[in-house]
Short mmCIF file of C-alpha atoms and ligand atoms in Angstrom, two decimals:
data_model
loop_
_atom_site.label_atom_id
_atom_site.label_comp_id
_atom_site.label_asym_id
_atom_site.label_seq_id
_atom_site.Cartn_x
_atom_site.Cartn_y
_atom_site.Cartn_z
CA MET A 1 26.62 -34.27 -19.26
CA SER A 2 27.30 -31.80 -16.47
CA THR A 3 25.21 -32.02 -13.33
CA GLY A 4 24.49 -28.33 -13.61
CA TYR A 5 25.89 -27.97 -10.14
CA GLU A 6 29.48 -27.02 -10.82
CA PRO A 7 29.72 -23.24 -10.56
CA VAL A 8 30.48 -21.81 -13.98
CA VAL A 9 32.28 -18.54 -14.61
CA GLU A 10 29.44 -17.63 -16.89
CA ILE A 11 27.01 -17.60 -13.95
CA GLU A 12 29.36 -15.70 -11.68
CA GLN A 13 29.47 -12.98 -14.30
CA ASP A 14 25.75 -13.12 -14.86
CA ALA A 15 23.85 -9.85 -14.67
CA GLU A 16 21.92 -11.27 -11.70
CA ALA A 17 25.14 -11.83 -9.78
CA ARG A 18 26.31 -8.31 -10.63
CA TYR A 19 23.13 -6.30 -10.23
CA GLU A 20 20.92 -8.00 -7.67
CA ALA A 21 20.73 -6.36 -4.27
CA GLY A 22 21.27 -9.64 -2.44
CA GLY A 23 18.99 -11.39 -0.02
CA ALA A 24 19.01 -14.98 -1.31
CA TYR A 25 21.51 -17.83 -1.17
CA LYS A 26 21.81 -18.66 -4.86
CA ARG A 27 22.64 -22.02 -6.37
CA PRO A 28 24.78 -22.15 -9.51
CA ILE A 29 21.96 -23.30 -11.77
CA ARG A 30 20.17 -21.10 -14.28
CA LEU A 31 16.64 -22.42 -14.81
CA VAL A 32 15.06 -21.49 -18.10
CA ARG A 33 12.00 -23.68 -18.57
CA GLY A 34 9.55 -25.91 -16.72
CA ALA A 35 6.84 -28.42 -17.53
CA GLY A 36 4.77 -30.25 -14.92
CA ALA A 37 7.11 -31.49 -12.19
CA VAL A 38 10.27 -30.92 -14.23
CA VAL A 39 12.53 -27.90 -14.75
CA PHE A 40 15.37 -27.47 -17.24
CA ASP A 41 18.57 -25.43 -16.98
CA ASP A 42 20.30 -23.51 -19.75
CA ARG A 43 22.73 -26.39 -20.33
CA GLY A 44 20.03 -28.89 -21.13
CA ASN A 45 20.00 -30.60 -17.71
CA GLU A 46 16.62 -31.80 -16.52
CA TYR A 47 15.58 -31.94 -12.86
CA ILE A 48 12.57 -33.24 -10.99
CA ASP A 49 11.61 -30.14 -9.08
CA CYS A 50 11.00 -30.84 -5.40
CA VAL A 51 11.58 -27.13 -4.74
CA GLY A 52 8.43 -26.41 -6.74
CA GLY A 53 9.08 -22.66 -6.75
CA ILE A 54 9.18 -22.99 -2.92
CA ALA A 55 5.83 -24.78 -2.65
CA VAL A 56 4.27 -22.62 -5.38
CA ALA A 57 3.95 -24.85 -8.44
CA ASN A 58 1.20 -27.10 -7.02
CA VAL A 59 -0.50 -27.55 -10.42
CA GLY A 60 2.86 -27.96 -12.18
CA HIS A 61 5.10 -25.65 -14.15
CA ALA A 62 3.59 -24.12 -17.28
CA ASN A 63 0.27 -25.77 -16.50
CA PRO A 64 -1.55 -25.58 -19.86
CA ARG A 65 -4.82 -24.40 -18.32
CA VAL A 66 -3.04 -21.62 -16.40
CA VAL A 67 -1.05 -20.64 -19.48
CA ALA A 68 -4.23 -20.42 -21.58
CA ALA A 69 -6.03 -18.38 -18.92
CA ILE A 70 -3.15 -15.90 -18.59
CA THR A 71 -2.73 -15.60 -22.33
CA GLN A 72 -6.40 -14.88 -22.94
CA GLN A 73 -6.71 -12.48 -20.02
CA ALA A 74 -3.53 -10.59 -20.96
CA ALA A 75 -5.12 -9.72 -24.28
CA ARG A 76 -8.32 -8.46 -22.56
CA LEU A 77 -7.35 -6.59 -19.37
CA ILE A 78 -4.27 -6.93 -17.19
CA THR A 79 -4.85 -4.26 -14.60
CA CYS A 80 -8.00 -3.04 -12.92
CA PRO A 81 -7.79 -1.45 -9.46
CA GLU A 82 -10.26 -2.40 -6.76
CA LEU A 83 -11.88 1.01 -7.36
CA PHE A 84 -13.83 -0.69 -10.15
CA TYR A 85 -15.73 -3.91 -10.35
CA ASN A 86 -14.16 -6.56 -12.58
CA ASP A 87 -15.73 -9.69 -14.07
CA VAL A 88 -12.75 -12.01 -13.54
CA ARG A 89 -12.16 -10.88 -9.95
CA ALA A 90 -15.82 -11.50 -9.17
CA ALA A 91 -15.64 -14.95 -10.76
CA TYR A 92 -12.55 -15.82 -8.74
CA LEU A 93 -14.00 -14.62 -5.44
CA GLU A 94 -17.07 -16.75 -6.03
CA ARG A 95 -14.93 -19.82 -6.75
CA LEU A 96 -12.56 -19.23 -3.84
CA VAL A 97 -15.33 -18.61 -1.29
CA ALA A 98 -17.04 -21.84 -2.36
CA ALA A 99 -13.78 -23.71 -1.64
CA LEU A 100 -12.96 -22.00 1.70
CA PRO A 101 -13.73 -23.45 5.14
CA ALA A 102 -17.36 -23.00 6.20
CA GLY A 103 -18.35 -19.45 7.11
CA MET A 104 -15.48 -17.70 5.35
CA ASN A 105 -17.07 -15.48 2.77
CA ARG A 106 -15.00 -12.30 2.51
CA VAL A 107 -11.50 -12.02 1.04
CA PHE A 108 -8.81 -9.36 0.75
CA LEU A 109 -6.72 -10.04 -2.35
CA CYS A 110 -3.06 -9.02 -2.46
CA ASN A 111 0.19 -10.13 -4.09
CA SER A 112 2.22 -12.27 -1.72
CA GLY A 113 2.22 -14.23 1.51
CA THR A 114 3.74 -11.51 3.62
CA GLU A 115 1.06 -9.08 2.42
CA ALA A 116 -1.67 -11.54 3.36
CA ILE A 117 -0.15 -11.69 6.86
CA GLU A 118 0.11 -7.90 7.11
CA ALA A 119 -3.55 -7.62 6.16
CA ALA A 120 -4.58 -10.27 8.70
CA ILE A 121 -2.76 -8.38 11.48
CA LYS A 122 -4.60 -5.18 10.55
CA PHE A 123 -7.97 -6.97 10.41
CA ALA A 124 -7.27 -8.52 13.82
CA ARG A 125 -6.27 -5.26 15.49
CA LEU A 126 -9.18 -3.39 13.91
CA THR A 127 -11.78 -6.02 14.84
CA THR A 128 -10.70 -6.60 18.43
CA GLY A 129 -9.41 -3.14 19.32
CA ARG A 130 -6.50 -5.02 20.92
CA THR A 131 -2.86 -4.95 19.86
CA GLU A 132 -1.04 -8.07 21.04
CA ILE A 133 -0.12 -10.69 18.44
CA MET A 134 0.81 -14.10 19.79
CA ALA A 135 2.97 -16.09 17.37
CA ALA A 136 4.85 -19.35 17.81
CA MET A 137 8.48 -20.13 18.39
CA ARG A 138 10.02 -21.38 15.12
CA GLY A 139 7.16 -19.80 13.15
CA PHE A 140 7.79 -18.09 9.82
CA HIS A 141 5.33 -15.53 8.47
CA GLY A 142 7.28 -13.34 6.04
CA ARG A 143 9.79 -10.54 5.81
CA THR A 144 7.92 -7.22 5.83
CA LEU A 145 8.04 -5.53 9.21
CA GLY A 146 4.66 -6.62 10.61
CA ALA A 147 5.08 -10.20 9.39
CA LEU A 148 8.76 -10.25 10.41
CA SER A 149 7.71 -9.28 13.91
CA ALA A 150 5.73 -12.54 14.03
CA THR A 151 8.61 -14.56 12.53
CA TRP A 152 10.70 -16.29 15.17
CA GLU A 153 14.20 -16.64 13.71
CA LYS A 154 16.37 -14.09 15.46
CA SER A 155 18.91 -13.70 12.65
CA TYR A 156 16.12 -12.55 10.29
CA ARG A 157 14.87 -10.01 12.80
CA ALA A 158 17.83 -8.56 14.69
CA PRO A 159 19.30 -6.32 11.95
CA PHE A 160 15.97 -4.58 11.47
CA GLU A 161 14.94 -3.85 15.02
CA PRO A 162 13.02 -2.11 16.44
CA LEU A 163 10.18 -4.12 14.93
CA VAL A 164 6.44 -3.66 15.42
CA PRO A 165 5.56 -3.57 19.15
CA ASP A 166 3.36 -6.00 21.06
CA TYR A 167 4.30 -9.35 19.56
CA GLN A 168 5.10 -12.40 21.65
CA HIS A 169 6.36 -15.88 20.81
CA VAL A 170 5.09 -18.90 22.64
CA ARG A 171 6.11 -22.58 22.47
CA TYR A 172 4.62 -24.41 19.47
CA ASN A 173 2.55 -27.54 19.97
CA ASP A 174 2.08 -26.70 23.65
CA PRO A 175 -1.59 -25.99 24.51
CA ALA A 176 -0.71 -25.18 28.14
CA ALA A 177 1.68 -22.44 27.00
CA LEU A 178 -1.09 -20.85 24.94
CA GLU A 179 -3.56 -21.21 27.79
CA ALA A 180 -1.15 -19.29 30.00
CA VAL A 181 -0.60 -16.32 27.70
CA ILE A 182 -3.81 -15.53 25.76
CA SER A 183 -5.45 -12.65 27.61
CA ASP A 184 -7.91 -9.81 27.10
CA ARG A 185 -5.01 -7.94 25.43
CA THR A 186 -4.55 -10.57 22.73
CA ALA A 187 -5.79 -9.50 19.31
CA ALA A 188 -4.74 -12.70 17.57
CA VAL A 189 -2.88 -15.97 17.77
CA MET A 190 -0.98 -16.65 14.54
CA LEU A 191 0.02 -20.22 13.70
CA GLU A 192 1.15 -22.42 10.84
CA VAL A 193 -0.46 -25.86 10.61
CA VAL A 194 2.91 -27.22 9.52
CA GLN A 195 5.85 -25.00 10.33
CA GLY A 196 7.49 -25.06 6.92
CA GLU A 197 10.56 -22.85 6.83
CA SER A 198 11.79 -23.90 10.26
CA GLY A 199 11.98 -27.62 9.60
CA VAL A 200 8.63 -29.05 8.41
CA ARG A 201 7.01 -29.53 11.80
CA PRO A 202 3.32 -30.50 11.77
CA ALA A 203 1.10 -29.29 14.63
CA ASP A 204 -0.81 -31.80 16.73
CA PRO A 205 -4.52 -31.51 15.86
CA ALA A 206 -5.28 -31.22 19.60
CA TYR A 207 -3.00 -28.17 19.81
CA LEU A 208 -4.80 -26.39 16.97
CA GLN A 209 -8.16 -27.29 18.50
CA ALA A 210 -7.04 -25.84 21.83
CA ALA A 211 -5.86 -22.66 20.08
CA ALA A 212 -9.23 -22.26 18.34
CA ARG A 213 -11.14 -22.84 21.58
CA LEU A 214 -8.99 -20.47 23.65
CA CYS A 215 -9.31 -17.73 21.02
CA GLN A 216 -13.10 -18.12 21.05
CA GLU A 217 -13.29 -18.07 24.85
CA ARG A 218 -11.00 -15.06 25.28
CA GLY A 219 -12.14 -12.84 22.42
CA ALA A 220 -8.96 -13.21 20.37
CA LEU A 221 -8.86 -14.17 16.69
CA LEU A 222 -7.09 -17.22 15.28
CA ILE A 223 -4.96 -16.40 12.23
CA VAL A 224 -3.95 -19.58 10.42
CA ASP A 225 -1.03 -19.02 8.06
CA GLU A 226 -1.51 -21.42 5.15
CA VAL A 227 0.74 -19.54 2.78
CA GLN A 228 2.80 -22.71 2.39
CA THR A 229 0.25 -25.41 3.27
CA GLY A 230 -2.79 -24.19 1.33
CA PHE A 231 -4.14 -25.32 -2.04
CA GLY A 232 -3.79 -29.05 -1.53
CA ARG A 233 -0.16 -29.20 -0.45
CA THR A 234 -0.80 -31.28 2.71
CA GLY A 235 -3.39 -33.65 1.27
CA ARG A 236 -6.43 -31.48 2.01
CA MET A 237 -7.36 -28.26 0.25
CA TRP A 238 -6.60 -26.46 3.55
CA ALA A 239 -4.27 -27.98 6.12
CA CYS A 240 -6.51 -26.76 8.98
CA GLU A 241 -9.05 -29.38 7.81
CA HIS A 242 -6.81 -32.09 9.28
CA ALA A 243 -7.62 -30.67 12.73
CA GLY A 244 -11.24 -29.79 11.93
CA ILE A 245 -10.80 -26.17 13.02
CA LEU A 246 -12.28 -23.01 11.52
CA PRO A 247 -9.79 -20.13 11.53
CA ASP A 248 -10.97 -16.55 11.91
CA LEU A 249 -8.42 -15.43 9.34
CA LEU A 250 -6.83 -17.71 6.76
CA CYS A 251 -3.74 -16.41 4.92
CA LEU A 252 -2.99 -17.82 1.48
CA ALA A 253 -0.43 -17.23 -1.27
CA LYS A 254 2.27 -19.42 -2.93
CA GLY A 255 0.19 -22.10 -4.72
CA ILE A 256 -2.79 -19.82 -5.30
CA ALA A 257 -2.29 -18.85 -8.95
CA GLY A 258 -0.03 -21.40 -10.63
CA GLY A 259 3.08 -19.29 -10.06
CA VAL A 260 1.64 -15.83 -10.72
CA PRO A 261 2.20 -13.62 -7.64
CA MET A 262 -0.94 -13.40 -5.52
CA GLY A 263 -2.05 -13.59 -1.90
CA ALA A 264 -5.30 -13.59 0.03
CA ALA A 265 -6.46 -12.92 3.57
CA CYS A 266 -9.81 -14.71 4.07
CA LEU A 267 -12.22 -13.63 6.79
CA GLY A 268 -14.48 -15.70 9.03
CA PRO A 269 -17.69 -14.42 10.61
CA ARG A 270 -16.02 -12.94 13.71
CA VAL A 271 -13.88 -10.55 11.62
CA GLN A 272 -14.99 -7.05 10.71
CA SER A 273 -14.66 -5.86 7.09
CA MET A 274 -12.23 -3.01 6.41
CA PRO A 275 -13.88 0.41 6.09
CA PRO A 276 -13.04 2.06 2.73
CA GLY A 277 -9.67 3.77 2.63
CA LEU A 278 -8.01 1.83 5.47
CA HIS A 279 -6.26 -0.89 3.47
CA SER A 280 -5.77 -1.69 -0.20
CA SER A 281 -3.23 -2.68 -2.83
CA THR A 282 -2.75 -1.33 -6.35
CA PHE A 283 -2.08 -4.76 -7.83
CA GLY A 284 -4.28 -6.74 -5.40
CA GLY A 285 -6.92 -8.80 -7.22
CA ASN A 286 -5.71 -7.80 -10.67
CA PRO A 287 -7.51 -9.64 -13.48
CA LEU A 288 -4.38 -11.41 -14.73
CA ALA A 289 -3.70 -13.02 -11.34
CA CYS A 290 -7.40 -13.77 -10.86
CA ALA A 291 -7.57 -15.55 -14.23
CA ALA A 292 -4.54 -17.64 -13.27
CA ALA A 293 -6.09 -18.36 -9.86
CA ILE A 294 -9.39 -19.57 -11.37
CA ALA A 295 -7.50 -21.96 -13.65
CA THR A 296 -5.39 -23.15 -10.70
CA LEU A 297 -8.39 -23.81 -8.45
CA ASP A 298 -10.19 -25.63 -11.26
CA GLU A 299 -7.15 -27.84 -11.82
CA LEU A 300 -6.83 -28.62 -8.11
CA VAL A 301 -10.50 -29.54 -7.78
CA GLU A 302 -11.13 -31.35 -11.07
CA ARG A 303 -7.90 -33.38 -10.96
CA ARG A 304 -8.37 -34.05 -7.23
CA LEU A 305 -4.82 -32.92 -6.55
CA PRO A 306 -5.20 -32.62 -2.76
CA GLU A 307 -6.18 -36.32 -2.67
CA ARG A 308 -3.22 -37.10 -4.91
CA ALA A 309 -0.91 -35.22 -2.53
CA ALA A 310 -2.27 -37.29 0.36
CA ILE A 311 -1.68 -40.61 -1.41
CA LEU A 312 1.75 -39.79 -2.83
CA GLY A 313 2.85 -38.07 0.37
CA THR A 314 1.92 -41.07 2.53
CA HIS A 315 3.78 -43.37 0.16
CA LEU A 316 6.94 -41.22 0.12
CA LEU A 317 6.83 -40.73 3.90
CA GLU A 318 6.76 -44.52 4.36
CA ARG A 319 9.70 -44.97 1.97
CA LEU A 320 11.66 -42.29 3.78
CA ARG A 321 10.88 -43.73 7.21
CA ALA A 322 12.15 -47.11 6.00
CA LEU A 323 15.27 -45.36 4.71
CA ALA A 324 15.71 -43.56 8.04
CA ALA A 325 15.78 -46.93 9.81
CA SER A 326 18.91 -47.92 7.85
CA SER A 327 20.58 -44.54 7.35
CA PRO A 328 22.98 -43.21 9.99
CA VAL A 329 22.59 -39.73 8.47
CA ILE A 330 18.84 -39.32 9.04
CA ARG A 331 17.59 -38.17 12.42
CA GLU A 332 13.86 -37.95 11.66
CA VAL A 333 11.38 -37.80 8.79
CA ARG A 334 8.26 -35.61 9.13
CA GLY A 335 5.53 -34.15 7.01
CA LEU A 336 1.98 -34.01 5.75
CA GLY A 337 0.95 -34.70 2.17
CA LEU A 338 3.60 -33.50 -0.25
CA LEU A 339 5.35 -31.25 2.26
CA LEU A 340 8.05 -33.46 3.70
CA GLY A 341 11.13 -32.84 5.82
CA ILE A 342 14.13 -35.12 6.31
CA GLU A 343 16.11 -33.99 9.33
CA LEU A 344 19.76 -35.00 9.07
CA ARG A 345 22.46 -35.32 11.71
CA GLU A 346 24.62 -33.21 9.39
CA HIS A 347 24.45 -30.06 7.32
CA VAL A 348 22.19 -30.52 4.29
CA GLN A 349 24.17 -28.67 1.61
CA PRO A 350 26.35 -31.59 0.37
CA TYR A 351 23.23 -33.74 0.14
CA LEU A 352 21.35 -31.12 -1.91
CA LYS A 353 24.29 -31.09 -4.27
CA ALA A 354 24.32 -34.90 -4.45
CA LEU A 355 20.59 -34.89 -5.22
CA ALA A 356 21.00 -32.28 -7.95
CA GLY A 357 23.70 -34.47 -9.45
CA ARG A 358 21.05 -37.22 -9.58
CA GLY A 359 18.55 -34.91 -11.24
CA VAL A 360 16.48 -33.86 -8.20
CA LEU A 361 16.20 -30.33 -6.81
CA ALA A 362 15.27 -30.07 -3.14
CA LEU A 363 14.86 -27.27 -0.61
CA THR A 364 16.25 -26.71 2.84
CA ALA A 365 14.23 -25.88 5.95
CA GLY A 366 16.94 -24.73 8.30
CA PRO A 367 20.54 -26.00 8.25
CA SER A 368 19.85 -29.70 8.77
CA VAL A 369 16.49 -30.39 7.11
CA ILE A 370 15.91 -31.34 3.47
CA ARG A 371 12.45 -30.09 2.47
CA LEU A 372 10.50 -31.61 -0.40
CA ALA A 373 7.59 -29.66 -1.94
CA PRO A 374 7.13 -31.07 -5.45
CA PRO A 375 4.26 -30.12 -7.74
CA LEU A 376 1.18 -32.15 -6.77
CA VAL A 377 1.00 -33.32 -10.40
CA ILE A 378 4.29 -35.20 -10.01
CA GLU A 379 3.95 -38.54 -11.81
CA ASP A 380 4.35 -41.86 -10.01
CA ALA A 381 7.52 -42.67 -11.98
CA GLN A 382 9.00 -39.25 -11.16
CA LEU A 383 8.26 -39.73 -7.46
CA GLU A 384 9.97 -43.11 -7.70
CA GLN A 385 13.04 -41.37 -9.17
CA VAL A 386 13.02 -38.91 -6.26
CA ALA A 387 12.79 -41.75 -3.72
CA ALA A 388 15.63 -43.63 -5.46
CA ALA A 389 17.83 -40.51 -5.56
CA LEU A 390 17.23 -39.89 -1.85
CA GLU A 391 18.02 -43.52 -1.05
CA GLU A 392 21.29 -43.31 -3.00
CA ALA A 393 22.30 -39.97 -1.52
CA LEU A 394 21.38 -40.71 2.10
CA ARG A 395 22.14 -44.37 2.63
N1 LIG B 401 4.02 -17.51 5.67
C1 LIG B 401 4.57 -18.71 5.46
C2 LIG B 401 4.12 -19.89 6.26
C3 LIG B 401 5.57 -18.86 4.48
O1 LIG B 401 6.11 -20.07 4.28
C4 LIG B 401 5.98 -17.73 3.74
C5 LIG B 401 7.04 -17.84 2.74
O2 LIG B 401 7.79 -18.76 2.68
C6 LIG B 401 5.36 -16.50 4.00
C7 LIG B 401 4.39 -16.42 4.96
C8 LIG B 401 5.75 -15.28 3.22
O3 LIG B 401 5.30 -15.42 1.92
P1 LIG B 401 5.95 -14.55 0.73
O4 LIG B 401 7.34 -15.06 0.53
O5 LIG B 401 5.05 -14.81 -0.44
O6 LIG B 401 5.91 -13.13 1.16
#
């Protein structure tokens, strides 16, 4: 059987290769189906999916509850703008607010992570009357212009300059650096709890606590970007719980609706609601996405998937740390829950290929980090296969 990783002429001539406008590094695999933690390509190869739709498929691919919810809702009402009330949107907001950190009880629904970030920036500027956004070095917040302005990586930003004015980047995990820069001009500090795209780098709880305290003291808002870490990924429903902090704005997307595009900017008590007409989205909070999101949240809570992520993640981290001790290739292993990074002393691409050949798909997080973000429903035996494949590929 092929590994699915040899480029095939067929794929090079694929309509995607011919007609897409670019933007992504593509791998020569055509995925056609998924179930739980597994995806299948068009040649019958099966992979344990530690890409997970890029940390999206927390409740598993084709989760039966999500599929049923979408199917039923599609036959009732797919679209309903925020101009009207809608039963499913109301039901979702009630469920989401009950699950959010204490005091967060208003939500702007949108369609992606970058839109949740854009909304949070607007809420922060509107509430504080200030303009400066303080983001972190190595942070990633999305690709639209406001979010890109907060993203650190120069190669993502440079071709599109000039970006939105009044953004700064400050050293991550350095409370003194924050202390030095937050001023009466600062509208918001924007941070990830684990920097995902730039290498899977968890924040120290003390750093996040300092950020929350400084924002309170100086009249700035704390925007916590949990687009990647939310919905159980790190072993808690929200990664900010690990540090015991309450964000002013919490940005969510990725795992929110079982793979259906959706995002949310959630507001704490210090944030002003948006007056009518100042911000909205045609598709935001559509009933189809809301139905999928209810099913997803129910799955996460009833199956205790955040707890499962904590247990499995701790186990895998220990295995990987033991592997690191005997592998000359591994520099460091990091992570929280089922968001794990293996930093290599070499480029990751050959190792991703070797893993795919062993039936495991993994992500990168920068040139030298293998990122693992499997569905939280991954079975023990599947996780064992992942650990064995990593041991074979990296030893
Ligand atoms: N914020 C973080 C932390 C992310 O990881 C991402 C995407 O990877 C985004 C924002 C942007 O989300 P989206 O790709 O849904 O626009």
